Tab-separated table of C-alpha atoms and ligand atoms in Angstrom:
chain	number	residue	atom	x	y	z
A	1	MET	CA	21.999	14.311	29.367
A	2	MET	CA	24.267	11.444	31.150
A	3	SER	CA	27.736	11.109	28.427
A	4	LEU	CA	27.092	7.818	26.615
A	5	ALA	CA	30.692	6.660	28.751
A	6	GLU	CA	28.539	7.219	31.922
A	7	ASP	CA	25.526	5.148	29.860
A	8	SER	CA	26.909	3.054	27.041
A	9	ILE	CA	23.902	0.868	26.518
A	10	SER	CA	21.635	3.851	27.281
A	11	ARG	CA	18.392	3.023	29.144
A	12	VAL	CA	17.546	7.022	28.595
A	13	PRO	CA	14.500	7.592	27.033
A	14	LEU	CA	14.975	8.955	23.592
A	15	ALA	CA	13.502	12.171	24.417
A	16	GLN	CA	15.710	12.763	27.197
A	17	ARG	CA	18.704	11.005	25.249
A	18	ASP	CA	18.408	13.170	22.219
A	19	PRO	CA	15.408	15.715	22.436
A	20	GLU	CA	15.905	17.175	18.730
A	21	VAL	CA	15.943	13.568	16.800
A	22	ALA	CA	12.389	13.170	18.914
A	23	ALA	CA	10.430	16.280	18.583
A	24	ALA	CA	11.035	15.395	14.526
A	25	LEU	CA	10.063	12.019	15.453
A	26	LYS	CA	6.330	13.745	17.393
A	27	ALA	CA	5.925	16.001	14.487
A	28	GLU	CA	6.074	14.117	11.700
A	29	GLN	CA	3.691	11.571	13.620
A	30	LYS	CA	0.912	14.384	14.381
A	31	ARG	CA	1.742	15.178	10.700
A	32	GLN	CA	0.572	12.180	9.417
A	33	GLN	CA	-2.530	12.532	12.109
A	34	ASP	CA	-3.014	15.810	10.440
A	35	ASN	CA	-2.976	15.423	7.003
A	36	LEU	CA	-4.832	13.366	4.350
A	37	ILE	CA	-1.936	11.738	3.381
A	38	MET	CA	-2.682	10.541	-0.313
A	39	ILE	CA	-0.108	9.249	-1.755
A	40	ALA	CA	-0.297	6.079	-3.444
A	41	SER	CA	3.470	4.288	-2.400
A	42	GLU	CA	1.970	4.967	1.333
A	43	ASN	CA	0.240	3.603	4.276
A	44	LEU	CA	0.194	3.358	7.614
A	45	VAL	CA	1.719	-0.229	9.750
A	46	SER	CA	0.412	-1.404	12.763
A	47	ARG	CA	1.824	-1.432	16.200
A	48	ALA	CA	2.525	-4.752	15.816
A	49	VAL	CA	5.049	-4.108	12.807
A	50	LEU	CA	5.679	-0.273	13.965
A	51	GLU	CA	7.075	-2.827	17.327
A	52	ALA	CA	9.027	-5.386	15.635
A	53	GLN	CA	10.570	-3.116	13.430
A	54	GLY	CA	12.042	-1.256	16.376
A	55	SER	CA	12.796	-4.242	17.726
A	56	VAL	CA	16.227	-5.930	19.456
A	57	LEU	CA	17.099	-7.803	15.984
A	58	THR	CA	18.279	-4.374	14.737
A	59	ASN	CA	21.521	-5.440	16.979
A	60	LYS	CA	21.979	-8.166	14.998
A	61	TYR	CA	23.719	-9.012	11.849
A	62	ALA	CA	23.135	-12.052	9.898
A	63	GLU	CA	25.340	-12.482	6.569
A	64	GLY	CA	23.846	-15.574	4.754
A	65	TYR	CA	20.014	-17.548	4.780
A	66	PRO	CA	18.438	-19.590	8.134
A	67	GLY	CA	20.836	-22.501	9.078
A	68	ALA	CA	23.310	-21.846	7.052
A	69	ARG	CA	24.564	-18.055	8.295
A	70	TYR	CA	28.232	-16.372	8.488
A	71	TYR	CA	27.560	-15.159	12.242
A	72	GLY	CA	27.000	-17.187	15.701
A	73	GLY	CA	24.022	-16.208	17.796
A	74	CYS	CA	21.496	-16.502	15.251
A	75	SER	CA	18.933	-19.021	15.630
A	76	TYR	CA	16.464	-16.274	16.908
A	77	VAL	CA	16.514	-14.895	13.868
A	78	ASP	CA	16.200	-17.752	11.594
A	79	ARG	CA	12.928	-17.893	13.084
A	80	ALA	CA	11.654	-14.662	12.285
A	81	GLU	CA	13.497	-14.801	8.914
A	82	GLU	CA	12.060	-18.776	8.356
A	83	LEU	CA	8.096	-17.566	9.375
A	84	ALA	CA	8.597	-14.464	6.489
A	85	ARG	CA	9.787	-16.736	3.853
A	86	THR	CA	6.678	-19.404	4.843
A	87	ARG	CA	4.095	-16.881	5.415
A	88	ALA	CA	5.038	-15.162	1.756
A	89	LEU	CA	5.043	-18.171	0.012
A	90	GLN	CA	2.144	-19.165	1.897
A	91	ILE	CA	0.053	-15.525	0.672
A	92	PHE	CA	1.322	-15.644	-2.665
A	93	GLY	CA	1.575	-19.047	-4.120
A	94	ALA	CA	5.555	-19.231	-5.044
A	95	GLU	CA	7.899	-21.805	-5.607
A	96	HIS	CA	10.297	-20.144	-3.579
A	97	VAL	CA	11.299	-16.384	-1.833
A	98	ASN	CA	13.990	-14.072	-0.492
A	99	VAL	CA	12.686	-11.659	1.823
A	100	GLN	CA	16.126	-9.716	2.360
A	101	PRO	CA	15.933	-7.352	0.390
A	102	HIS	CA	16.200	-3.512	1.653
A	103	SER	CA	13.252	-2.320	-0.493
A	104	GLY	CA	11.757	-2.256	-4.202
A	105	THR	CA	15.121	-0.902	-5.798
A	106	SER	CA	17.678	-4.019	-4.389
A	107	ALA	CA	15.103	-5.710	-4.498
A	108	ASN	CA	15.172	-5.326	-8.571
A	109	MET	CA	18.569	-4.423	-9.128
A	110	ALA	CA	19.265	-8.317	-8.006
A	111	VAL	CA	16.997	-9.685	-10.506
A	112	TYR	CA	19.033	-7.970	-12.278
A	113	LEU	CA	23.050	-9.610	-11.036
A	114	ALA	CA	21.064	-12.774	-11.334
A	115	LEU	CA	19.688	-12.899	-14.664
A	116	LEU	CA	21.892	-10.041	-17.072
A	117	LYS	CA	25.411	-8.860	-17.701
A	118	PRO	CA	26.476	-6.257	-17.503
A	119	GLY	CA	24.868	-4.209	-21.151
A	120	ASP	CA	22.870	-6.858	-22.094
A	121	ARG	CA	19.310	-6.105	-23.365
A	122	LEU	CA	16.355	-5.627	-21.278
A	123	LEU	CA	12.816	-3.645	-21.890
A	124	GLY	CA	10.396	-1.695	-19.332
A	125	MET	CA	7.798	0.460	-19.058
A	126	ASP	CA	8.542	3.676	-19.385
A	127	LEU	CA	8.519	5.889	-16.784
A	128	SER	CA	7.668	8.868	-18.173
A	129	HIS	CA	4.411	6.803	-19.221
A	130	GLY	CA	4.265	5.528	-14.966
A	131	GLY	CA	7.084	3.106	-15.401
A	132	HIS	CA	10.034	3.318	-12.566
A	133	LEU	CA	13.211	4.357	-12.785
A	134	THR	CA	14.577	0.729	-11.959
A	135	HIS	CA	13.364	-0.350	-15.214
A	136	GLY	CA	15.959	1.402	-17.556
A	137	SER	CA	15.180	4.870	-16.906
A	138	LYS	CA	18.805	6.380	-18.175
A	139	VAL	CA	19.080	8.462	-15.259
A	140	ASN	CA	19.140	5.227	-13.083
A	141	ILE	CA	21.878	2.096	-12.862
A	142	SER	CA	19.265	-0.244	-14.454
A	143	GLY	CA	19.654	2.745	-18.088
A	144	ARG	CA	23.550	2.391	-17.449
A	145	TYR	CA	24.883	-0.480	-16.538
A	146	TYR	CA	22.394	-2.162	-18.907
A	147	ASP	CA	21.471	-1.908	-22.234
A	148	ALA	CA	17.956	-0.977	-21.988
A	149	TYR	CA	14.564	-0.035	-23.645
A	150	SER	CA	10.623	1.010	-22.679
A	151	TYR	CA	7.166	0.569	-24.312
A	152	GLY	CA	4.667	3.255	-23.441
A	153	VAL	CA	1.692	3.121	-23.120
A	154	ASP	CA	-1.163	4.090	-26.514
A	155	ARG	CA	-1.583	7.395	-27.206
A	156	GLY	CA	-5.544	7.932	-27.515
A	157	SER	CA	-6.566	5.397	-24.373
A	158	ASN	CA	-2.575	5.833	-22.366
A	159	LEU	CA	-3.106	1.970	-21.347
A	160	ILE	CA	-0.755	-0.452	-22.169
A	161	ASP	CA	-1.615	-2.504	-25.620
A	162	LEU	CA	-0.055	-5.449	-25.378
A	163	GLU	CA	0.081	-5.123	-29.990
A	164	GLN	CA	2.451	-2.060	-29.845
A	165	VAL	CA	4.798	-3.894	-26.616
A	166	ARG	CA	4.946	-7.180	-28.650
A	167	ALA	CA	6.314	-4.689	-31.656
A	168	ARG	CA	9.186	-2.981	-29.833
A	169	ALA	CA	9.686	-6.563	-28.166
A	170	LEU	CA	10.753	-7.820	-31.420
A	171	GLU	CA	12.087	-4.315	-32.271
A	172	VAL	CA	14.783	-4.935	-29.511
A	173	ARG	CA	14.511	-8.720	-28.843
A	174	PRO	CA	15.430	-7.968	-24.656
A	175	LYS	CA	16.975	-10.563	-22.798
A	176	LEU	CA	14.787	-9.667	-20.398
A	177	VAL	CA	10.868	-7.963	-19.770
A	178	ILE	CA	9.261	-6.403	-17.624
A	179	ALA	CA	5.820	-5.587	-16.535
A	180	GLY	CA	4.839	-3.512	-13.841
A	181	ALA	CA	4.566	0.255	-13.527
A	182	SER	CA	4.372	3.470	-10.626
A	183	SER	CA	1.926	5.612	-11.996
A	184	TYR	CA	-0.355	3.241	-14.589
A	185	PRO	CA	-4.423	3.136	-12.708
A	186	ARG	CA	-5.195	-0.296	-14.489
A	187	GLN	CA	-4.604	-3.810	-14.609
A	188	ILE	CA	-1.993	-5.368	-16.810
A	189	ASP	CA	-2.135	-8.724	-18.269
A	190	PHE	CA	0.843	-9.817	-17.021
A	191	ALA	CA	-0.747	-13.017	-19.133
A	192	GLY	CA	-0.377	-11.060	-22.667
A	193	PHE	CA	3.057	-10.171	-21.734
A	194	LYS	CA	4.287	-13.468	-20.424
A	195	ASP	CA	3.092	-14.993	-23.968
A	196	LEU	CA	5.441	-11.840	-26.293
A	197	ALA	CA	8.505	-12.065	-23.729
A	198	ALA	CA	7.645	-16.272	-24.858
A	199	GLU	CA	7.264	-15.295	-28.198
A	200	VAL	CA	10.896	-13.420	-27.935
A	201	GLY	CA	13.165	-15.397	-26.034
A	202	ALA	CA	12.346	-13.413	-23.328
A	203	ILE	CA	13.248	-14.060	-19.382
A	204	PHE	CA	9.896	-12.621	-17.408
A	205	MET	CA	9.508	-10.556	-15.164
A	206	VAL	CA	6.903	-8.688	-13.801
A	207	ASP	CA	7.299	-5.295	-10.558
A	208	MET	CA	4.357	-5.610	-8.680
A	209	ALA	CA	5.506	-2.742	-5.707
A	210	HIS	CA	2.301	-1.248	-5.983
A	211	THR	CA	-0.487	-3.833	-6.009
A	212	ALA	CA	1.466	-6.577	-3.554
A	213	GLY	CA	-1.608	-5.499	-1.184
A	214	LEU	CA	-4.454	-6.135	-3.862
A	215	ILE	CA	-2.123	-9.064	-5.272
A	216	ALA	CA	-2.232	-10.657	-1.657
A	217	ALA	CA	-5.965	-10.573	-0.689
A	218	GLY	CA	-6.915	-11.668	-3.966
A	219	VAL	CA	-7.851	-8.324	-5.535
A	220	HIS	CA	-5.998	-7.912	-8.550
A	221	PRO	CA	-4.780	-10.830	-10.744
A	222	SER	CA	-1.607	-12.705	-9.949
A	223	PRO	CA	0.962	-12.815	-12.000
A	224	VAL	CA	1.952	-15.977	-10.143
A	225	GLY	CA	2.665	-18.414	-11.894
A	226	LEU	CA	2.874	-16.588	-15.210
A	227	ALA	CA	6.522	-14.169	-14.881
A	228	ASP	CA	9.497	-16.032	-13.903
A	229	ILE	CA	10.432	-14.224	-11.252
A	230	ILE	CA	7.967	-10.990	-9.105
A	231	THR	CA	9.276	-8.150	-7.000
A	232	ALA	CA	7.201	-6.570	-4.368
A	233	THR	CA	7.792	-3.528	-1.607
A	234	THR	CA	6.680	-4.928	1.340
A	235	HIS	CA	4.966	-1.277	2.486
A	236	LYS	CA	2.536	-0.326	-0.364
A	237	THR	CA	-0.028	-1.211	-0.625
A	238	PHE	CA	0.781	-4.417	1.505
A	239	ARG	CA	0.654	-1.910	4.495
A	240	GLY	CA	4.371	-3.592	6.162
A	241	PRO	CA	7.319	-2.002	6.844
A	242	ARG	CA	9.641	-0.564	3.707
A	243	GLY	CA	11.623	-2.997	2.339
A	244	GLY	CA	11.337	-5.651	-0.523
A	245	LEU	CA	11.072	-9.081	-1.721
A	246	ILE	CA	11.590	-11.294	-5.047
A	247	LEU	CA	9.011	-14.161	-5.480
A	248	SER	CA	10.843	-16.564	-8.430
A	249	ARG	CA	10.406	-20.515	-9.923
A	250	LYS	CA	12.468	-23.150	-7.870
A	251	ASP	CA	14.979	-22.809	-10.586
A	252	TYR	CA	15.929	-18.974	-10.140
A	253	ALA	CA	15.959	-19.625	-6.602
A	254	SER	CA	19.901	-20.380	-6.091
A	255	CYS	CA	20.878	-17.420	-8.494
A	256	ILE	CA	18.244	-14.631	-7.116
A	257	ASP	CA	19.626	-15.962	-3.573
A	258	LYS	CA	23.397	-15.830	-4.413
A	259	ALA	CA	22.784	-11.741	-6.324
A	260	VAL	CA	21.427	-10.755	-3.361
A	261	PHE	CA	23.455	-12.092	-0.772
A	262	PRO	CA	26.553	-11.484	-1.375
A	263	GLY	CA	26.152	-10.472	-4.959
A	264	LEU	CA	24.103	-7.030	-3.410
A	265	GLN	CA	23.084	-6.963	-0.337
A	266	GLY	CA	25.452	-6.975	3.244
A	267	GLY	CA	23.739	-8.381	6.154
A	268	PRO	CA	20.037	-8.646	5.883
A	269	LEU	CA	17.803	-6.252	7.932
A	270	MET	CA	17.217	-9.151	10.423
A	271	HIS	CA	14.236	-5.758	11.887
A	272	VAL	CA	12.962	-5.170	8.920
A	273	ILE	CA	12.125	-9.056	8.260
A	274	ALA	CA	10.207	-9.832	11.146
A	275	ALA	CA	8.073	-6.671	10.712
A	276	LYS	CA	7.836	-8.417	7.744
A	277	ALA	CA	6.861	-12.064	9.164
A	278	VAL	CA	4.521	-9.952	11.557
A	279	ALA	CA	3.089	-8.596	8.644
A	280	PHE	CA	2.332	-11.019	6.634
A	281	LYS	CA	0.497	-13.303	8.778
A	282	GLU	CA	-1.083	-10.225	9.402
A	283	ALA	CA	-1.858	-10.284	5.232
A	284	GLN	CA	-3.187	-13.465	6.311
A	285	GLN	CA	-6.065	-12.814	8.042
A	286	PRO	CA	-9.732	-12.136	6.196
A	287	GLU	CA	-9.619	-8.781	7.820
A	288	PHE	CA	-6.386	-7.956	5.579
A	289	VAL	CA	-8.822	-8.876	2.130
A	290	THR	CA	-11.735	-7.052	3.631
A	291	TYR	CA	-9.407	-4.292	3.495
A	292	GLN	CA	-8.422	-3.960	0.799
A	293	GLU	CA	-11.257	-4.188	-1.191
A	294	LYS	CA	-12.002	-0.959	0.591
A	295	VAL	CA	-8.717	0.218	-1.285
A	296	LEU	CA	-10.510	-0.820	-4.156
A	297	SER	CA	-13.866	0.355	-3.911
A	298	ASN	CA	-12.780	3.956	-2.512
A	299	ALA	CA	-10.431	4.401	-5.294
A	300	LYS	CA	-13.109	3.809	-8.074
A	301	SER	CA	-15.586	6.332	-5.600
A	302	LEU	CA	-12.452	9.211	-5.750
A	303	ALA	CA	-11.901	8.898	-9.548
A	304	ALA	CA	-15.839	8.961	-10.377
A	305	ALA	CA	-16.495	12.051	-7.903
A	306	LEU	CA	-13.191	13.790	-9.179
A	307	THR	CA	-14.738	13.036	-12.778
A	308	GLU	CA	-18.006	14.276	-11.602
A	309	LEU	CA	-16.332	17.626	-10.648
A	310	GLY	CA	-14.531	18.398	-14.108
A	311	PHE	CA	-10.882	16.214	-13.339
A	312	ASP	CA	-9.740	14.627	-16.393
A	313	LEU	CA	-8.832	11.032	-14.836
A	314	VAL	CA	-5.827	9.762	-16.554
A	315	THR	CA	-7.280	6.432	-18.387
A	316	GLY	CA	-10.298	7.895	-17.324
A	317	GLY	CA	-10.999	6.019	-14.234
A	318	THR	CA	-8.964	3.171	-11.717
A	319	ASP	CA	-9.290	-0.275	-11.652
A	320	THR	CA	-6.436	-0.160	-9.565
A	321	HIS	CA	-6.091	1.942	-5.664
A	322	LEU	CA	-4.630	4.799	-7.649
A	323	VAL	CA	-6.231	7.953	-10.164
A	324	LEU	CA	-2.995	9.883	-11.933
A	325	VAL	CA	-5.125	13.351	-12.042
A	326	ASP	CA	-4.322	14.678	-15.962
A	327	LEU	CA	-4.530	18.218	-14.422
A	328	ARG	CA	-4.466	20.119	-17.838
A	329	ARG	CA	-7.612	21.729	-17.576
A	330	LYS	CA	-7.611	22.719	-14.669
A	331	LYS	CA	-4.649	24.544	-15.431
A	332	ILE	CA	-2.881	23.878	-12.469
A	333	SER	CA	0.606	22.748	-12.953
A	334	GLY	CA	1.635	19.151	-10.846
A	335	ASN	CA	3.367	21.543	-8.442
A	336	GLU	CA	1.021	24.318	-7.528
A	337	ALA	CA	-1.403	21.549	-6.984
A	338	GLU	CA	0.514	20.263	-4.630
A	339	ARG	CA	1.431	23.117	-2.205
A	340	LEU	CA	-1.843	24.149	-2.377
A	341	PHE	CA	-3.162	20.639	-1.369
A	342	GLU	CA	-0.272	21.146	1.528
A	343	GLU	CA	-1.641	24.661	2.379
A	344	VAL	CA	-5.162	22.850	2.669
A	345	GLN	CA	-3.434	19.483	4.840
A	346	ILE	CA	-3.824	17.230	1.393
A	347	THR	CA	-0.667	14.879	0.866
A	348	ALA	CA	0.002	14.092	-2.256
A	349	ASN	CA	3.076	14.239	-4.991
A	350	LYS	CA	3.441	15.636	-8.862
A	351	ASN	CA	3.245	12.973	-11.448
A	352	ILE	CA	3.934	13.098	-15.314
A	353	ILE	CA	1.597	12.199	-17.318
A	354	PRO	CA	2.048	9.813	-20.742
A	355	TYR	CA	2.729	12.180	-23.725
A	356	ASP	CA	3.693	15.532	-20.513
A	357	PRO	CA	3.856	18.290	-22.322
A	358	LYS	CA	5.734	19.623	-19.183
A	359	GLY	CA	8.850	18.180	-18.141
A	360	ALA	CA	8.720	15.567	-14.585
A	361	ASN	CA	9.947	18.582	-12.696
A	362	ASP	CA	6.525	20.565	-13.242
A	363	PRO	CA	5.193	17.780	-14.694
A	364	SER	CA	0.890	17.921	-15.826
A	365	GLY	CA	-1.036	15.954	-13.388
A	366	ILE	CA	-0.761	14.830	-9.555
A	367	ARG	CA	-1.121	10.758	-8.266
A	368	LEU	CA	-3.827	10.208	-5.514
A	369	GLY	CA	-4.119	6.788	-3.648
A	370	THR	CA	-6.323	5.293	-1.095
A	371	PRO	CA	-4.404	3.071	0.945
A	372	THR	CA	-3.723	4.981	4.118
A	373	LEU	CA	-6.753	7.025	3.940
A	374	THR	CA	-8.023	3.374	4.285
A	375	SER	CA	-6.363	1.928	7.040
A	376	ARG	CA	-7.052	5.236	9.006
A	377	GLY	CA	-10.919	3.233	8.215
A	378	MET	CA	-12.430	6.042	5.576
A	379	GLY	CA	-14.636	5.101	3.578
A	380	SER	CA	-17.015	5.837	-0.260
A	381	GLU	CA	-18.264	9.193	1.487
A	382	GLU	CA	-15.017	10.444	3.133
A	383	MET	CA	-13.855	9.751	0.034
A	384	VAL	CA	-17.053	12.205	-2.276
A	385	LYS	CA	-15.598	14.950	0.751
A	386	ILE	CA	-12.112	14.700	-0.677
A	387	ALA	CA	-12.814	15.206	-3.853
A	388	ALA	CA	-14.772	17.600	-2.898
A	389	ILE	CA	-12.657	20.029	-1.024
A	390	ILE	CA	-9.814	19.281	-3.459
A	391	GLY	CA	-12.127	20.639	-6.548
A	392	ALA	CA	-13.079	23.602	-3.858
A	393	ALA	CA	-9.537	23.974	-3.665
A	394	ILE	CA	-7.669	24.392	-6.902
A	395	ASP	CA	-11.434	26.124	-8.177
A	396	ASN	CA	-10.572	29.026	-5.007
A	397	ARG	CA	-6.750	28.419	-5.420
A	398	ASN	CA	-6.302	32.563	-4.497
A	399	ASP	CA	-8.746	33.236	-1.985
A	400	ARG	CA	-6.712	32.216	1.440
A	401	LEU	CA	-10.035	32.756	3.678
A	402	PHE	CA	-11.772	29.640	1.708
A	403	LEU	CA	-8.256	27.657	2.360
A	404	ASP	CA	-8.463	28.101	5.623
A	405	GLN	CA	-12.220	26.243	5.651
A	406	LEU	CA	-11.216	23.937	3.936
A	407	LYS	CA	-8.619	23.425	5.679
A	408	LYS	CA	-10.572	23.416	8.667
A	409	GLU	CA	-12.952	20.689	7.009
A	410	VAL	CA	-10.196	18.213	7.188
A	411	ASN	CA	-9.030	18.836	10.536
A	412	LEU	CA	-12.705	17.536	11.368
A	413	LEU	CA	-11.954	14.209	9.405
A	414	THR	CA	-8.927	13.674	10.307
A	415	SER	CA	-9.710	14.060	13.862
A	416	GLU	CA	-12.453	11.510	13.437
A	417	PHE	CA	-9.814	8.666	11.889
A	418	PRO	CA	-7.400	8.800	14.425
A	419	VAL	CA	-3.695	7.012	12.923
A	420	TYR	CA	-2.740	5.464	15.864
B	501	LIG	N1	8.837	6.346	-5.327
B	501	LIG	C1	7.892	4.875	-5.301
B	501	LIG	C2	6.130	5.547	-6.331
B	501	LIG	O1	5.819	6.840	-4.398
B	501	LIG	O2	5.331	5.058	-6.923
B	501	LIG	C3	7.976	4.491	-6.471
B	501	LIG	O3	9.260	3.571	-5.757
């Protein structure tokens, strides 16, 4: 291998320059091909998105915003960011967008920095009921720097009961009310949330990280026009590069932009912003709507097939891209199920269920999502097959030979639907 000194701007390909990292990348690509990826927050990006993200824009510093940067040489990255902003606004119909947050967490932190002072009160969905770490969990900065309170789901139905949320809001009197979740399989009544936030004089924020793609395609209700501020990620249902964004009304534009930069972040990841622009263009194509419709219909097929096999689903089903399975009736824990699925090459994550008698380290549920499988072109027929494999794996978890047979069935399915 040539030394860096001999070849400081290396033209040597990765496999030669760093065989160890190259091997890890190759193995990961094979893992993505060989496994049925059912992590609800993951997806597969297009080649075009990969290309933009792996581009020379990674070399550029561009602190500031298009037309007002703190560095020279920004004309082309300005173009990429303007394309991303214009397309995002067209897609969601919002008044303002900031496409610089490095992640959903950064987006949420920027909103809190913009709107709250340390110690101010916020009200978000309980993490153990399907909320998110950044919505006020005590182990997160959102629950440590702010006075965070939570609402949960109804004990009987496991649904968000707006009357209960309203009662909690009246009791807590928060400055910020957050709607949005990471393992809630149902639609959220954004209009109802808006009303209760208004009643207590709170700012209303929606974190639509999980459902952004569905919302962009118009197959899920949009919070735009209802929420004051909306945060999202671009890599879940949206199927773009890993990153975040913030939509807001015009009157919040300046404080949000100042909170993202210079408040929270320095130089934006311009290669990721270019890849976001590409993903936004993809989201403007008619095929994107067809794709998101299929994400939903696949989740419904999966839910129906699992129910048929005797699985309990939290809330009894889904209207989104995910199902949350309560495994207690199958006498297997979330950890055991996650490990068992891995043996047959299904990738999923253990998940706490509302009112879980067990803790987050070995919870009673598993979360299954359809975005990645749908990106591979799988449909309802495959969802039924996958549900059957899941059911058979759990029922025969101690039968090594049987599990090997199931793995072969998975191999057959994955080979029929190539990833890249
Ligand atoms: N960790 C993500 C998820 O899996 O839902 C949310 O940030």
